[in-house]
Short mmCIF file of C-alpha atoms in Angstrom, two decimals:
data_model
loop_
_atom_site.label_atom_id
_atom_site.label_comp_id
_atom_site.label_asym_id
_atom_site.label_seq_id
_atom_site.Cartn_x
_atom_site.Cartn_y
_atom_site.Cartn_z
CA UNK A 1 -65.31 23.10 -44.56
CA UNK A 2 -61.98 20.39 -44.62
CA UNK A 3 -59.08 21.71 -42.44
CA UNK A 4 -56.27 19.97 -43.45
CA UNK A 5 -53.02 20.37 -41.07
CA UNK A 6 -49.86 20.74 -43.12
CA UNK A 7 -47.85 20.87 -39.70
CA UNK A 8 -45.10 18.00 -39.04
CA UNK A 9 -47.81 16.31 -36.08
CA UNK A 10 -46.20 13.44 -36.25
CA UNK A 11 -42.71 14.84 -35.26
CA UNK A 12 -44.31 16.94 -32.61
CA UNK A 13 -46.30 13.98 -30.92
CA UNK A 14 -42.99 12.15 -30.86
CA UNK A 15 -41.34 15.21 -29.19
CA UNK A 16 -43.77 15.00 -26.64
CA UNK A 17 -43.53 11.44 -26.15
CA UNK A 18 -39.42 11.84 -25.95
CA UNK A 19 -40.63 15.00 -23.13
CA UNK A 20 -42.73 13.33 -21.09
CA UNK A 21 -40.78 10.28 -20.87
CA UNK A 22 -37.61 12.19 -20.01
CA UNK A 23 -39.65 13.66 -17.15
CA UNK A 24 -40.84 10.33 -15.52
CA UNK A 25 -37.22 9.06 -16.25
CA UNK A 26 -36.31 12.10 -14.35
CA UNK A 27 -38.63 11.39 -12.01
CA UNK A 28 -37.71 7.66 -11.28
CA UNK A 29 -34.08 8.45 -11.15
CA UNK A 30 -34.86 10.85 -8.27
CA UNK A 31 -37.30 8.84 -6.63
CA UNK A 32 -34.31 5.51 -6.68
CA UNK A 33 -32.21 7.57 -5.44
CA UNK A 34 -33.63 9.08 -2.43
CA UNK A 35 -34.79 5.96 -1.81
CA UNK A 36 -31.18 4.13 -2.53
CA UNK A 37 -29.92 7.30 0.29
CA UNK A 38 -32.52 6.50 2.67
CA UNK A 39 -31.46 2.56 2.68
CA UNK A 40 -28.00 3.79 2.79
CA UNK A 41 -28.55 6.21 6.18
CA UNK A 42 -30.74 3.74 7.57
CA UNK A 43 -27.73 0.82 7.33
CA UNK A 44 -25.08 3.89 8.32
CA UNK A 45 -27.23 4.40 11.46
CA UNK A 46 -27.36 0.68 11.70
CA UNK A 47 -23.89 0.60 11.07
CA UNK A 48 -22.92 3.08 13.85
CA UNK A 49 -25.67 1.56 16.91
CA UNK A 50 -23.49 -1.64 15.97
CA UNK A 51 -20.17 -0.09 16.27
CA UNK A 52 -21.47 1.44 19.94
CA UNK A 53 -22.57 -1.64 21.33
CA UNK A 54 -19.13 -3.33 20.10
CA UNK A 55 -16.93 -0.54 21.52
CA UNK A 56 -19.21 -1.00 25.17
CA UNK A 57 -18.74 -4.77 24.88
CA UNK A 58 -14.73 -4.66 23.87
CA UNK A 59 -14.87 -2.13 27.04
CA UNK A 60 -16.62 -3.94 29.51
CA UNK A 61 -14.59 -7.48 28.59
CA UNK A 62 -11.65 -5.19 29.13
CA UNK A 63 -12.88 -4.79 32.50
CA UNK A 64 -13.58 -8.36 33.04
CA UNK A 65 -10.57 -9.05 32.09
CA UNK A 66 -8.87 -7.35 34.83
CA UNK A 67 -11.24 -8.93 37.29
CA UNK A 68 -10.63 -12.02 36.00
CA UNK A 69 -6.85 -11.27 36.61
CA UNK A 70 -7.58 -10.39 39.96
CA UNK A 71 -9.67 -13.49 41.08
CA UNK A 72 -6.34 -15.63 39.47
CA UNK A 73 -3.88 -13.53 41.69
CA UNK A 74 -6.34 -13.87 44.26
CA UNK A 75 -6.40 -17.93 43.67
CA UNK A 76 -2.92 -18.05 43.96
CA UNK A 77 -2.68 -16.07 46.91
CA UNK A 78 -5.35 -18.26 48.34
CA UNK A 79 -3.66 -21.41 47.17
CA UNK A 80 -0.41 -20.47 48.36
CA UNK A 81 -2.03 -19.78 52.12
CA UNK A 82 -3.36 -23.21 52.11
CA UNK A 83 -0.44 -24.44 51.54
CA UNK A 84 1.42 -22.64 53.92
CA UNK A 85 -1.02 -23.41 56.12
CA UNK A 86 -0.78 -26.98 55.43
CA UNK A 87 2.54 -27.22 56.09
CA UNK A 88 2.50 -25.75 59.26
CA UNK A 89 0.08 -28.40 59.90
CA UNK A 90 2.14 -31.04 58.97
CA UNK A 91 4.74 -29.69 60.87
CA UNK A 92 2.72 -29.83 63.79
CA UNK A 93 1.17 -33.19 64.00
CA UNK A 94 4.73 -34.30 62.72
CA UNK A 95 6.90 -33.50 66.38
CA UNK A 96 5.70 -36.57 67.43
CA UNK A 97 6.51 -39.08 64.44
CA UNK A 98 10.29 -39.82 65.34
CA UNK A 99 9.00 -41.12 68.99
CA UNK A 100 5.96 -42.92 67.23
CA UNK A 101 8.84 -44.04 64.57
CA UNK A 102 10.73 -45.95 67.34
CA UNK A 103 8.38 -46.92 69.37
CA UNK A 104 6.65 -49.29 66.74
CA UNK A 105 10.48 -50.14 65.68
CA UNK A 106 11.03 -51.60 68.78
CA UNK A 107 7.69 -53.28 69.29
CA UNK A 108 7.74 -54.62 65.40
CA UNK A 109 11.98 -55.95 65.22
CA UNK A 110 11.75 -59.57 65.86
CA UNK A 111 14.47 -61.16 68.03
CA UNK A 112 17.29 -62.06 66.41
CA UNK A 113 17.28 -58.88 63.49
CA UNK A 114 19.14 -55.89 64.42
CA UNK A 115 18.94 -52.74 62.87
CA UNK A 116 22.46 -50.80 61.70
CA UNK A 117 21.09 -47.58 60.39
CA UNK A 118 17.88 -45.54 60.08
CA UNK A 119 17.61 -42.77 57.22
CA UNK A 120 14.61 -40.61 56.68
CA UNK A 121 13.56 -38.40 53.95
CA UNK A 122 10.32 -36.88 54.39
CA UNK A 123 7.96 -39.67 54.90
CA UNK A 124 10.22 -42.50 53.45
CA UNK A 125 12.36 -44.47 55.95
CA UNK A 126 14.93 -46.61 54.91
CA UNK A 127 15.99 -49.41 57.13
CA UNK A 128 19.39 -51.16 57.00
CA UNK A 129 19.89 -54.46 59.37
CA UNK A 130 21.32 -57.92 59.97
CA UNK A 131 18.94 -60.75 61.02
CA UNK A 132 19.74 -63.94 61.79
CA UNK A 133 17.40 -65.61 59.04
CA UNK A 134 15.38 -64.90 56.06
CA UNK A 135 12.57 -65.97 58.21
CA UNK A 136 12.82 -63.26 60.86
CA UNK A 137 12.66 -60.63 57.68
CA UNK A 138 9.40 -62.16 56.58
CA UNK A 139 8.26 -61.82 60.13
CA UNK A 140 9.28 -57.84 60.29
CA UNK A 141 7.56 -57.43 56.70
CA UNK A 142 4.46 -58.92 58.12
CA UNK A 143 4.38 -56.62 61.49
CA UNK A 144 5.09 -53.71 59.73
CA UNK A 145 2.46 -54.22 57.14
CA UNK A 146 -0.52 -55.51 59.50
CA UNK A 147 0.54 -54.74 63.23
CA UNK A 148 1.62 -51.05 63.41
CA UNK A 149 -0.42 -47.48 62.39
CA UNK A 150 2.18 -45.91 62.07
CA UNK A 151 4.39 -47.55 59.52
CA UNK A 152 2.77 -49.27 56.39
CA UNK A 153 3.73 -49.99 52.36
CA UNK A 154 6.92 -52.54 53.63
CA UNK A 155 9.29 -52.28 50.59
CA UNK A 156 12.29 -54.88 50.43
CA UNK A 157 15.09 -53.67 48.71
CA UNK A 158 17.94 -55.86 49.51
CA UNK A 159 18.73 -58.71 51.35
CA UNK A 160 22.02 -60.71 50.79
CA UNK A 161 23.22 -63.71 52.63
CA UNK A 162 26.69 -63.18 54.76
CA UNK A 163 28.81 -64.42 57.57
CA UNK A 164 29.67 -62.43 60.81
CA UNK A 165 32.04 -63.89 63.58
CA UNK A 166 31.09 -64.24 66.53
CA UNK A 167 34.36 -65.66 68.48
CA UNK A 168 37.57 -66.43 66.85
CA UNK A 169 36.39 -69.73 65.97
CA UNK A 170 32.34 -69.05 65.23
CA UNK A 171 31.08 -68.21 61.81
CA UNK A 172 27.82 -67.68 61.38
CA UNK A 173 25.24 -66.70 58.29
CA UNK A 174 23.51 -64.19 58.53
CA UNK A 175 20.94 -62.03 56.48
CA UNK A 176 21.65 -58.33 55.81
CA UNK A 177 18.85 -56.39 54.34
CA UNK A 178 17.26 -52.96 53.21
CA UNK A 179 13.73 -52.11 53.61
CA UNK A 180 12.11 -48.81 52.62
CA UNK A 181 8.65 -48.10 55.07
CA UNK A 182 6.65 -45.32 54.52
CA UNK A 183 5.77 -43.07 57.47
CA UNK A 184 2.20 -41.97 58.63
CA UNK A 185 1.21 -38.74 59.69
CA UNK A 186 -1.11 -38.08 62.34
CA UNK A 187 -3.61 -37.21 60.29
CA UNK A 188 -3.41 -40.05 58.14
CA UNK A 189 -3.22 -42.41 60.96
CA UNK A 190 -6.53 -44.62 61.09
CA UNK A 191 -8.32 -44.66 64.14
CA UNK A 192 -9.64 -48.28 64.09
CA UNK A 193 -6.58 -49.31 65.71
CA UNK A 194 -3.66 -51.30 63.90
CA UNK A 195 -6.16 -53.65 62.03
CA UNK A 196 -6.13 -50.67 59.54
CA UNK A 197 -2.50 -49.71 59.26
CA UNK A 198 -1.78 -51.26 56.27
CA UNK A 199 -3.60 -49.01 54.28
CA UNK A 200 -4.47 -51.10 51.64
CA UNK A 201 -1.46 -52.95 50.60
CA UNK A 202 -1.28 -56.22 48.96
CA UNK A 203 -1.67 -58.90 51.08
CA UNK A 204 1.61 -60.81 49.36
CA UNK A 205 3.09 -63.40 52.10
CA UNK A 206 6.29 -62.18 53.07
CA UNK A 207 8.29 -65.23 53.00
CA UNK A 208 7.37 -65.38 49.35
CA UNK A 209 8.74 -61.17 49.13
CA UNK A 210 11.66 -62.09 50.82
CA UNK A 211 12.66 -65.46 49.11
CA UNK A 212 12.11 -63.88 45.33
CA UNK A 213 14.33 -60.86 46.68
CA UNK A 214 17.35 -63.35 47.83
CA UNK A 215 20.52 -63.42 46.14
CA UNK A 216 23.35 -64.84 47.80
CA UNK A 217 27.50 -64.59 48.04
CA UNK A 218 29.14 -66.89 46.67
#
């Protein structure tokens, strides 16, 4: 016996077709997108342990920031006590410089220079004197730079040739000059004895100082 099917098949195989793909569409949408919303909670958590961490961290540098704030004030502080200290320091080895000062002025002045005034500001002496030749000057240059501890870096200024009179009838020429000396503390002072108390200075004759320094009246 033929059975013949006079039903649209052809349509209805379709319609399942169109069904079942519509349901594994279905299906795959879902699936993407709880797996697109598990990627997105796992980055949000992600996110959010980030965000923690920074907020500690911006925190703690906030702290360290203060600290580091109060090790500067405390630097300063510190600084500031040294030197406060330091001065005092100074001050005490220094009561004794003036005497030291004139002591090695009057062992150093050669006969025949004179000094007219003294002047000190802090450790810089300037010296202001008549001497009887340009000679003599070259002489104190040299005892201040090599023979004293206490007095080194010799610094000519001035010296300008002049007459002084002596009697009513003597003229004679003399040198006046200006020399700047520096002045050494006690705690600078070297204890090798006065071998050392020219700290270093250029060994420059002083005749040669004292010559290029010259200029004289007319």
């Amino acid at each position: 016996m033929i059975l013949i099917n006079l039903l649209p098949h052809r349509e209805a195989a379709r319609k399942r077709r169109r069904e079942s793909f519509n349901l594994w569409m279905g299906v795959a949408v879902l699936l993407g997108g709880l797996f697109a919303g598990a990627i997105y909670l796992w980055y949000q958590a992600n996110i959010s342990d980030q965000l923690e961490k920074v907020s500690l961290l911006q925190v703690e540098i906030k702290k360290l920031d203060s600290q580091i704030k109060d090790i500067l004030g405390l630097r300063s502080e510190i600084t500031a006590l040294r030197a406060r200290q330091q001065a005092v320091e100074d001050l005490q080895s220094d009561r004794n410089l003036p005497v030291h000062m004139l002591n090695e002025l009057v062992k150093q002045l050669p006969d025949g220079v004179f000094l007219k005034s003294l002047r000190q500001e802090n450790q810089s002496v300037t010296l202001q004197g008549i001497a009887q030749s340009n000679e003599l000057i070259s002489e104190l240059l040299h005892n201040l730079t090599n023979n004293t501890p206490w007095l080194s870096r010799p610094d000519l200024v001035e010296i300008v040739s002049d007459t002084v009179t002596v009697a009513p009838k003597d003229q004679r020429r003399v040198s006046k000059f200006t020399l700047r000396v520096r002045l050494v503390r006690s705690s600078e002072a070297p204890k090798g004895g006065a071998s050392d108390s020219g700290f270093g200075a250029a060994k420059i004759p002083a005749s040669k100082a004292v010559a290029a320094s010259a200029t004289a009246k007319p």
